[in-house]
Tab-separated table of C-alpha atoms in Angstrom:
chain	number	residue	atom	x	y	z
A	206	MET	CA	-13.240	132.577	45.831
A	207	ALA	CA	-14.190	134.518	48.980
A	208	ALA	CA	-10.665	135.837	49.355
A	209	TRP	CA	-10.564	136.843	45.680
A	210	LEU	CA	-13.847	138.770	45.893
A	211	ARG	CA	-12.760	140.514	49.070
A	212	GLY	CA	-9.408	141.451	47.534
A	213	ARG	CA	-10.966	142.799	44.318
A	214	ARG	CA	-13.440	144.970	46.267
A	215	LEU	CA	-10.748	146.393	48.542
A	216	ASP	CA	-8.505	147.188	45.584
A	217	TYR	CA	-11.334	148.989	43.782
A	218	PHE	CA	-12.338	150.877	46.914
A	219	MET	CA	-8.776	152.063	47.568
A	220	GLU	CA	-8.400	153.299	43.969
A	221	ARG	CA	-11.649	155.256	44.231
A	222	LYS	CA	-10.600	156.703	47.608
A	223	LYS	CA	-7.487	158.182	46.034
A	224	ALA	CA	-9.538	159.670	43.149
A	225	VAL	CA	-12.066	161.296	45.509
A	226	LYS	CA	-9.331	162.814	47.654
A	227	ALA	CA	-7.745	164.293	44.553
A	228	THR	CA	-11.110	165.788	43.484
A	229	ASP	CA	-11.693	167.215	46.970
A	230	ARG	CA	-8.351	168.933	46.949
A	231	LYS	CA	-9.082	170.407	43.521
A	232	ASN	CA	-12.619	171.609	44.267
A	233	GLY	CA	-12.173	172.410	47.941
A	234	SER	CA	-14.919	169.937	48.830
A	235	THR	CA	-15.160	168.427	52.302
A	236	GLN	CA	-17.744	165.699	51.567
A	237	GLY	CA	-15.080	162.974	51.168
A	238	LEU	CA	-15.459	159.331	50.356
A	239	LYS	CA	-17.921	158.549	53.142
A	240	ALA	CA	-20.648	160.421	51.272
A	241	GLU	CA	-19.874	159.074	47.826
A	242	GLN	CA	-20.633	155.635	46.401
A	243	LYS	CA	-20.855	154.084	42.993
A	244	THR	CA	-24.210	153.374	41.342
A	245	GLY	CA	-25.033	151.857	38.007
A	246	GLN	CA	-25.192	155.399	36.568
A	247	GLY	CA	-22.024	156.739	38.145
A	248	TRP	CA	-20.890	158.136	41.474
A	249	LYS	CA	-23.241	160.032	43.805
A	250	SER	CA	-22.788	161.851	47.058
A	251	GLY	CA	-24.946	162.920	49.969
A	252	PRO	CA	-27.829	160.951	51.627
A	253	GLU	CA	-28.491	158.871	48.534
A	254	ALA	CA	-24.944	157.571	48.645
A	255	GLY	CA	-25.503	155.999	52.065
A	256	ARG	CA	-28.545	154.068	50.803
A	257	ILE	CA	-26.683	152.830	47.750
A	258	TRP	CA	-23.669	151.797	49.897
A	259	LYS	CA	-25.885	149.661	52.148
A	260	SER	CA	-27.399	147.928	49.133
A	261	ASP	CA	-24.007	147.332	47.550
A	262	LEU	CA	-22.566	146.095	50.875
A	263	GLY	CA	-25.395	143.568	51.223
A	264	THR	CA	-24.677	142.211	47.764
A	265	GLY	CA	-20.985	141.898	48.588
A	266	ILE	CA	-21.713	140.059	51.830
A	267	GLY	CA	-23.987	137.727	49.877
A	268	TYR	CA	-21.132	136.902	47.532
A	269	LEU	CA	-18.832	136.213	50.463
A	270	VAL	CA	-21.364	133.948	52.217
A	271	LEU	CA	-21.907	132.006	48.985
A	272	ALA	CA	-18.155	131.610	48.465
A	273	ALA	CA	-17.664	130.394	52.047
A	274	ALA	CA	-20.446	127.847	51.637
A	275	LEU	CA	-18.972	126.525	48.407
A	276	SER	CA	-15.552	126.246	50.010
A	277	CYS	CA	-16.960	123.736	52.539
A	278	PHE	CA	-17.629	121.334	49.693
A	279	TYR	CA	-14.778	122.118	47.306
A	280	PRO	CA	-11.361	123.169	48.639
A	281	LEU	CA	-10.334	126.400	46.996
A	282	SER	CA	-6.952	125.106	45.763
A	283	ILE	CA	-7.903	121.438	45.039
A	284	ARG	CA	-10.582	120.131	42.731
A	285	ALA	CA	-12.275	116.759	43.156
A	286	SER	CA	-10.417	115.516	40.076
A	287	ASP	CA	-7.105	116.168	41.862
A	288	TYR	CA	-7.768	113.273	44.269
A	289	ILE	CA	-6.814	109.637	43.782
A	290	GLY	CA	-9.883	107.946	45.183
A	291	SER	CA	-9.297	104.195	44.903
A	292	VAL	CA	-6.010	102.319	45.321
A	293	LYS	CA	-5.434	98.690	44.329
A	294	VAL	CA	-2.294	96.751	45.210
A	295	LYS	CA	-1.466	93.080	44.692
A	296	PHE	CA	1.293	91.555	46.810
A	297	VAL	CA	3.668	88.739	45.884
A	298	LEU	CA	6.471	87.072	47.784
A	299	ASP	CA	9.902	88.547	47.030
A	300	GLU	CA	12.486	86.830	49.218
A	301	VAL	CA	13.194	85.696	52.744
A	302	SER	CA	15.367	87.562	55.244
A	303	GLU	CA	18.252	85.908	57.065
A	304	SER	CA	15.980	85.482	60.080
A	305	GLY	CA	13.390	83.660	57.941
A	306	GLN	CA	10.878	86.516	57.674
A	307	PRO	CA	9.064	86.600	54.303
A	308	LEU	CA	9.497	89.867	52.374
A	309	MET	CA	6.982	91.207	49.872
A	310	GLU	CA	6.708	93.209	46.650
A	311	GLY	CA	3.682	95.234	45.538
A	312	GLU	CA	2.203	95.419	42.030
A	313	THR	CA	-0.393	97.694	40.412
A	314	ASN	CA	-1.707	98.428	36.905
A	315	SER	CA	-2.522	102.067	37.695
A	316	THR	CA	-0.953	104.947	35.766
A	317	LYS	CA	-1.796	107.401	38.563
A	318	TYR	CA	0.421	105.872	41.250
A	319	SER	CA	3.165	103.288	41.742
A	320	ILE	CA	4.382	101.046	44.549
A	321	ASP	CA	7.636	102.518	45.794
A	322	GLU	CA	8.551	99.687	48.179
A	323	VAL	CA	7.171	97.262	50.736
A	324	LEU	CA	9.089	97.425	54.013
A	325	THR	CA	8.997	95.633	57.293
A	326	LEU	CA	7.285	97.873	59.823
A	327	GLU	CA	10.558	98.119	61.737
A	328	GLU	CA	12.405	99.395	58.637
A	329	TYR	CA	9.674	101.913	57.903
A	330	MET	CA	9.608	103.347	61.422
A	331	GLU	CA	13.399	103.527	61.518
A	332	GLN	CA	13.252	105.930	58.547
A	333	TRP	CA	11.375	108.457	60.702
A	334	LYS	CA	13.564	108.121	63.759
A	335	ASP	CA	14.999	111.478	64.894
A	336	ASN	CA	13.456	113.203	61.857
A	337	ASP	CA	12.322	116.717	62.818
A	338	ASP	CA	10.067	116.920	59.746
A	339	ALA	CA	8.300	113.631	60.426
A	340	ASP	CA	5.216	115.270	61.911
A	341	ASP	CA	4.935	118.541	60.016
A	342	ASP	CA	1.707	119.818	58.472
A	343	GLY	CA	2.299	117.866	55.249
A	344	ASN	CA	2.092	114.510	57.011
A	345	ASP	CA	-0.755	112.590	58.578
A	346	ARG	CA	1.563	110.405	60.653
A	347	LYS	CA	0.178	107.827	63.052
A	348	ASP	CA	1.536	106.579	66.329
A	349	ASN	CA	2.459	103.052	65.279
A	350	SER	CA	4.040	102.011	68.568
A	351	ASP	CA	1.154	99.605	69.191
A	352	LEU	CA	1.868	97.788	65.933
A	353	LEU	CA	5.591	97.666	66.688
A	354	ALA	CA	4.918	96.062	70.063
A	355	LEU	CA	2.673	93.410	68.508
A	356	ASN	CA	5.221	92.771	65.769
A	357	ALA	CA	7.939	92.112	68.337
A	358	THR	CA	5.806	89.382	69.896
A	359	TYR	CA	4.767	87.744	66.626
A	360	LEU	CA	8.251	87.918	65.113
A	361	SER	CA	9.677	86.137	68.139
A	362	MET	CA	7.062	83.421	67.572
A	363	LYS	CA	7.672	83.421	63.798
A	364	ASN	CA	3.921	83.863	63.414
A	365	TYR	CA	4.278	85.903	60.240
A	366	SER	CA	0.545	85.858	59.474
A	367	GLU	CA	0.079	88.463	62.250
A	368	VAL	CA	3.093	90.620	61.382
A	369	VAL	CA	2.384	94.092	59.921
A	370	TYR	CA	4.284	95.441	56.884
A	371	ALA	CA	4.352	98.965	55.375
A	372	ALA	CA	3.648	99.456	51.649
A	373	VAL	CA	4.663	102.898	50.324
A	374	VAL	CA	2.507	104.123	47.405
A	375	ASP	CA	3.522	107.278	45.486
A	376	SER	CA	1.446	109.482	43.187
A	377	ASP	CA	2.933	109.606	39.679
A	378	GLY	CA	1.558	113.082	38.960
A	379	GLU	CA	0.269	116.062	40.914
A	380	GLN	CA	-2.765	114.262	42.277
A	381	ILE	CA	-3.038	113.491	45.976
A	382	PHE	CA	-4.512	110.545	47.857
A	383	SER	CA	-7.817	110.636	49.701
A	384	SER	CA	-7.943	109.142	53.164
A	385	ASP	CA	-10.841	106.738	52.605
A	386	ARG	CA	-9.585	103.273	53.634
A	387	ALA	CA	-12.774	101.716	52.264
A	388	LYS	CA	-11.494	102.528	48.768
A	389	VAL	CA	-8.163	100.777	49.315
A	390	SER	CA	-8.121	97.255	47.864
A	391	VAL	CA	-5.243	94.867	48.618
A	392	SER	CA	-4.892	91.261	47.416
A	393	GLY	CA	-2.449	88.383	47.342
A	394	LEU	CA	-1.158	86.264	50.239
A	395	GLY	CA	-4.365	86.935	52.202
A	396	ALA	CA	-3.559	90.660	52.457
A	397	SER	CA	-5.648	93.020	54.585
A	398	CYS	CA	-5.068	96.757	55.139
A	399	ILE	CA	-5.472	97.631	58.814
A	400	ARG	CA	-4.293	101.263	58.776
A	401	LEU	CA	-3.056	103.971	56.423
A	402	GLU	CA	-1.339	107.347	56.578
A	403	ARG	CA	-0.571	110.110	54.072
A	404	LEU	CA	2.765	111.880	53.743
A	405	ASN	CA	4.525	114.486	51.579
A	406	ASP	CA	1.499	116.779	51.369
A	407	LYS	CA	-0.664	113.703	50.737
A	408	SER	CA	1.192	112.703	47.555
A	409	THR	CA	2.350	109.526	49.333
A	410	MET	CA	0.133	106.956	50.991
A	411	VAL	CA	1.465	104.265	53.325
A	412	LEU	CA	-0.619	101.105	53.745
A	413	PHE	CA	-0.130	98.958	56.841
A	414	VAL	CA	-0.842	95.388	55.762
A	415	LYS	CA	-1.013	91.875	57.259
A	416	PHE	CA	-0.837	88.644	55.246
A	417	ALA	CA	-3.010	85.832	56.600
A	418	ASP	CA	-1.676	83.211	54.184
A	419	LEU	CA	1.877	83.348	55.530
A	420	ASP	CA	1.068	80.781	58.213
A	421	SER	CA	0.023	78.272	55.554
A	422	LEU	CA	2.855	79.004	53.157
A	423	ALA	CA	5.127	76.035	53.661
A	424	GLY	CA	7.480	76.822	50.798
A	425	GLU	CA	9.529	74.347	48.798
A	426	ILE	CA	12.916	72.719	49.349
A	427	GLU	CA	15.498	73.988	46.872
A	428	THR	CA	18.499	71.790	47.713
A	429	ALA	CA	18.922	68.586	49.733
A	430	GLY	CA	22.341	67.056	50.236
A	431	TRP	CA	24.832	65.559	52.666
A	432	THR	CA	27.550	67.035	54.822
A	433	GLU	CA	30.949	65.395	55.209
A	434	ASN	CA	30.073	63.971	58.629
A	435	GLY	CA	26.915	62.211	57.443
A	436	TYR	CA	24.254	64.788	58.273
A	437	GLY	CA	21.464	65.534	55.823
A	438	SER	CA	21.244	69.264	55.115
A	439	TRP	CA	18.773	71.273	52.996
A	440	SER	CA	17.694	74.793	52.049
A	441	GLN	CA	14.429	76.344	50.923
A	442	THR	CA	13.386	78.427	47.970
A	443	VAL	CA	11.853	81.875	48.356
A	444	GLY	CA	8.625	81.622	50.314
A	445	THR	CA	9.708	79.758	53.390
A	446	SER	CA	7.680	80.004	56.512
A	447	ALA	CA	7.989	76.336	57.405
A	448	ALA	CA	7.229	75.493	61.007
A	449	TRP	CA	9.060	72.171	60.717
A	450	TYR	CA	10.222	69.541	58.210
A	451	GLU	CA	9.424	65.905	57.579
A	452	MET	CA	12.130	63.477	56.428
A	453	ARG	CA	12.232	59.897	55.171
A	454	LEU	CA	15.468	57.890	54.868
A	455	TYR	CA	15.914	55.065	52.356
A	456	ALA	CA	18.605	52.367	52.555
A	457	ASP	CA	19.106	50.545	49.235
A	458	GLY	CA	15.613	51.714	48.227
A	459	LYS	CA	13.842	50.624	51.442
A	460	LEU	CA	12.362	52.988	54.017
A	461	LYS	CA	14.493	53.088	57.162
A	462	GLY	CA	13.237	54.310	60.513
A	463	GLY	CA	9.911	55.868	59.478
A	464	THR	CA	9.141	59.586	59.065
A	465	LYS	CA	11.219	61.961	61.195
A	466	ILE	CA	10.434	65.564	62.173
A	467	THR	CA	12.719	68.493	62.946
A	468	ALA	CA	12.413	72.269	63.093
A	469	GLY	CA	16.029	72.623	61.916
A	470	THR	CA	17.479	72.448	58.408
A	471	SER	CA	19.766	69.481	59.054
A	472	TYR	CA	19.405	66.050	60.610
A	473	ASP	CA	21.824	63.423	61.898
A	474	PHE	CA	20.942	60.225	60.028
A	475	ARG	CA	24.034	58.311	61.209
A	476	PRO	CA	22.227	56.311	63.943
A	477	LEU	CA	20.192	54.754	61.097
A	478	MET	CA	23.264	53.967	58.950
A	479	GLN	CA	24.798	51.016	60.803
A	480	LYS	CA	24.954	48.886	57.674
A	481	ALA	CA	26.923	49.501	54.486
A	482	GLY	CA	24.838	50.536	51.508
A	483	PHE	CA	23.432	53.412	49.467
A	484	TYR	CA	21.396	55.977	51.391
A	485	ARG	CA	19.194	58.846	50.261
A	486	TYR	CA	16.491	60.862	51.982
A	487	GLN	CA	13.430	62.917	51.107
A	488	VAL	CA	12.446	66.110	52.896
A	489	ARG	CA	9.496	68.492	52.693
A	490	ALA	CA	8.380	71.663	54.492
A	491	VAL	CA	5.307	71.786	56.720
A	492	SER	CA	3.541	75.047	57.636
A	493	ALA	CA	2.088	75.904	61.032
A	494	SER	CA	-1.379	75.160	59.664
A	495	GLY	CA	-0.260	71.716	58.473
A	496	ASP	CA	0.064	72.455	54.747
A	497	THR	CA	2.982	70.627	53.135
A	498	GLY	CA	5.331	71.344	50.278
A	499	GLU	CA	6.638	68.874	47.711
A	500	TRP	CA	9.096	66.142	48.657
A	501	LYS	CA	12.684	66.901	47.646
A	502	GLU	CA	15.076	63.984	47.274
A	503	SER	CA	18.795	64.078	48.018
A	504	GLU	CA	21.517	62.466	45.995
A	505	SER	CA	22.732	59.049	47.103
A	506	LEU	CA	25.348	58.662	49.832
A	507	THR	CA	27.565	55.577	49.906
A	508	VAL	CA	28.166	54.251	53.409
A	509	THR	CA	31.172	51.953	53.392
A	510	ALA	CA	31.711	49.036	55.745
A	511	GLU	CA	34.190	51.123	57.724
A	512	MET	CA	31.735	53.984	58.079
A	513	ALA	CA	28.937	51.641	59.104
A	514	ALA	CA	31.155	50.051	61.786
A	515	ALA	CA	31.996	53.484	63.199
A	516	TYR	CA	28.319	54.492	63.322
A	517	LYS	CA	27.430	51.198	64.992
A	518	GLU	CA	30.004	51.746	67.688
A	519	MET	CA	28.579	55.204	68.399
A	520	PHE	CA	24.860	54.498	68.186
A	521	ALA	CA	24.120	50.760	68.485
A	522	LEU	CA	21.722	49.574	71.170
A	523	ASP	CA	23.133	47.490	74.024
A	524	MET	CA	20.998	44.452	74.720
A	525	GLN	CA	20.817	42.433	77.913
A	526	THR	CA	19.935	38.851	77.070
A	527	ASN	CA	18.948	35.806	79.082
A	528	SER	CA	21.147	32.820	78.260
A	529	ASP	CA	20.300	29.634	80.150
A	530	GLY	CA	21.789	27.213	77.638
A	531	SER	CA	18.766	27.152	75.385
A	532	ALA	CA	19.084	28.409	71.853
A	533	PRO	CA	18.560	30.988	70.657
A	534	PRO	CA	18.956	33.269	73.697
A	535	SER	CA	15.894	35.391	74.432
A	536	GLN	CA	16.117	39.195	74.499
A	537	VAL	CA	15.219	40.810	77.799
A	538	THR	CA	15.800	44.537	77.507
A	539	TYR	CA	17.939	47.292	76.005
A	540	LEU	CA	20.406	48.984	78.285
A	541	ASN	CA	20.672	52.296	76.485
A	542	LEU	CA	17.120	53.165	75.406
A	543	GLY	CA	15.288	56.233	76.685
A	544	TRP	CA	17.066	58.864	78.755
A	545	GLN	CA	20.825	58.878	78.297
A	546	GLU	CA	23.213	61.079	80.267
A	547	MET	CA	26.066	62.108	78.008
A	548	GLU	CA	29.678	62.832	78.959
A	549	THR	CA	28.861	66.547	79.006
A	550	GLY	CA	26.285	65.971	81.734
A	551	ARG	CA	23.444	66.820	79.375
A	552	TYR	CA	20.691	64.410	78.375
A	553	ARG	CA	19.500	62.827	75.155
A	554	TYR	CA	16.634	60.436	74.528
A	555	ARG	CA	17.386	57.332	72.450
A	556	GLU	CA	14.537	55.850	70.398
A	557	SER	CA	14.162	52.127	69.669
A	558	ASP	CA	15.508	52.624	66.122
A	559	CYS	CA	18.709	54.178	67.595
A	560	SER	CA	17.776	57.718	66.533
A	561	TYR	CA	17.164	60.632	68.914
A	562	PRO	CA	14.858	63.686	68.718
A	563	GLN	CA	16.489	66.729	67.101
A	564	ALA	CA	14.827	70.171	67.230
A	565	ASN	CA	11.691	68.315	68.169
A	566	TRP	CA	9.421	67.319	71.051
A	567	ARG	CA	9.194	63.958	72.855
A	568	LYS	CA	6.377	62.896	75.168
A	569	GLU	CA	7.465	60.790	78.128
A	570	ASP	CA	5.388	59.882	81.203
A	571	GLU	CA	2.577	62.290	80.185
A	572	SER	CA	4.987	65.236	79.942
A	573	TRP	CA	6.488	66.928	76.898
A	574	TYR	CA	10.210	67.652	76.526
A	575	TYR	CA	12.036	69.591	73.831
A	576	PHE	CA	15.446	68.724	72.362
A	577	ASP	CA	17.717	71.096	70.434
A	578	GLY	CA	19.204	70.543	66.977
A	579	ASP	CA	21.995	68.402	68.430
A	580	GLY	CA	19.537	66.247	70.324
A	581	TYR	CA	20.156	67.615	73.828
A	582	LEU	CA	17.380	68.307	76.329
A	583	VAL	CA	16.477	72.007	76.601
A	584	THR	CA	15.775	73.580	80.006
A	585	LEU	CA	14.577	76.988	81.232
A	586	GLN	CA	13.815	78.305	77.759
A	587	TYR	CA	10.951	79.527	75.601
A	588	ILE	CA	10.239	77.264	72.642
A	589	THR	CA	8.573	78.512	69.455
A	590	TRP	CA	6.757	75.776	67.574
A	591	GLY	CA	4.613	76.765	64.631
A	592	ASN	CA	2.663	79.841	65.631
A	593	GLU	CA	2.719	79.027	69.330
A	594	ARG	CA	5.120	79.595	72.194
A	595	TYR	CA	5.896	77.318	75.130
A	596	TYR	CA	8.153	77.249	78.184
A	597	VAL	CA	10.186	74.357	79.624
A	598	ASN	CA	11.275	74.391	83.268
A	599	GLU	CA	14.546	73.406	84.965
A	600	SER	CA	13.877	69.693	84.386
A	601	GLY	CA	12.997	70.289	80.743
A	602	ARG	CA	9.287	69.603	81.243
A	603	MET	CA	6.855	71.813	79.341
A	604	LEU	CA	4.672	73.909	81.659
A	605	THR	CA	0.936	73.190	81.498
A	606	GLU	CA	-0.261	75.477	84.291
A	607	GLY	CA	0.596	78.723	86.064
A	608	LYS	CA	2.604	81.469	84.384
A	609	ALA	CA	5.859	81.668	82.462
A	610	PRO	CA	8.634	83.923	83.867
A	611	ASP	CA	7.586	86.812	81.591
A	612	GLY	CA	4.016	86.724	82.952
A	613	GLN	CA	2.326	84.888	80.094
A	614	GLU	CA	-0.435	82.557	81.173
A	615	VAL	CA	0.122	78.836	80.553
A	616	GLN	CA	-2.834	77.037	79.028
A	617	THR	CA	-3.509	73.367	79.720
A	618	ASP	CA	-1.927	72.326	76.412
A	619	GLY	CA	1.196	74.362	77.199
A	620	ARG	CA	0.552	77.271	74.843
A	621	LEU	CA	1.423	80.668	76.287
A	622	LYS	CA	-0.744	83.751	76.014
A	623	TRP	CA	-0.862	87.196	77.548
A	624	PRO	CA	-3.645	87.766	80.091
A	625	ASP	CA	-6.731	89.498	78.717
A	626	ILE	CA	-6.843	93.181	79.596
C-alpha cells in the first residue's frame, strides 16, 4: 500500500511538472514548478503555493505512515486467509526395511494439503546433499546434523522409538504454511513432532517426528516352518520391531525342553529331537518393553528313527556312572555339560536338556555371556539387546564397570551410555 501511494504521487507529480514546463515556455514565465501546487480549486503559484504544498505533503506522509503500520500486521502480498494454520497428520505402519527399521505412511482428511511421503531422516537429508538451491530464500532449512547423529546411535541399537523420521506435507493450492508448531497435530504410533521446516516458498512443510510406540510394537509372526537340516525358521508380518522371540517345542503333543529365547529368526531344535516322532513348535515376538505378539504354530515335522539316531550322536549327553555291582547303577555326573570347546577352538555352552544358547545370553558364575545365532561364544563385540547396548570382553564376559572401547560408560547392569555433557 505504501509503495502504491508513493508511486501514484510521483507519477502525478511528474505529469504536472511536464505541463508546467510547457506553460512556462509558452508564456515566458520563470516561476516553474517549485512555486505551483495543486489545491482543491485548481493550481496556484507564489507564496500560497508553498503553504499548500506543506499541507499536502503532511497528508501524504500520514498516508505512508499508516500504510507502513498496517504492513507490520498484514503482509502486502499475503492475506491471513492465504495461510494454512493447523496441520493434522495420522501415521500408520507401512512396511519394514531389510535392516528391520519400521517405515511409516501419513494420512490426513484435509483438502488444503496432502502427505507427499514419510522418509527416514537419512533419505530426506540425502535429497539435499550437494544441492545449491537447498538454502535459498524460499527455504527455512534447519541444520539437522544433531538429529542425524542421534539417529545413527539409536539405529545401531535398533531403538526405533527414538529414531526421527521426516514427513513431507504439500499445499494442494496456493496457500502457504505458517510456522507455528503448536498448531501441528500428529497421532498414531505415539507420534510427536519435535521440529519443522518450510520449503518451496513455504508451500511445503516438513515435520520431524518420533514414534514412542515402536519400542512396544512386537509385531506378529507371518510364517513358521522347518528347514531341510531341522532348524525352525520364521518371518514376521509388517510391523516388526521384535527385540527377541520365544519358542516352545512339542514332541507328539507334549512340551519338550521348556520355553527358549533367541534374537534370531531361526533356531536349532535338533538337540531336543533325539527320539523319533512328530515335532512342531510355536513362536511369538517380544518387544523391548516386554509386549508379546500372538503365538504362531509351525507345521509338523516327522523325525524318523534314523534322524533321531543321528541327532543323538551329535548332541546326547555323556554320563559318568558309578557301577559297584549294585543295580541299577547310580548317575554321578555328565561329562559334556556346561562349557564345551569345539573343534574350531570356539566355545559353546551345553544345557542339561542338550540344547545350547543361540543369539541369547547365559549367566554363569555371576557373569553374563552372549552366544551368536550358531551358539558360539561372542568376544570383543558390542551386543544390542532390546533398546540397550552392551560390550563383551576378550573372554566373552559382559562388562559391568569402566568404559567400553568407544568411550561409553558401563553401568553396573552392563548397559552402556554416553557420559553426560
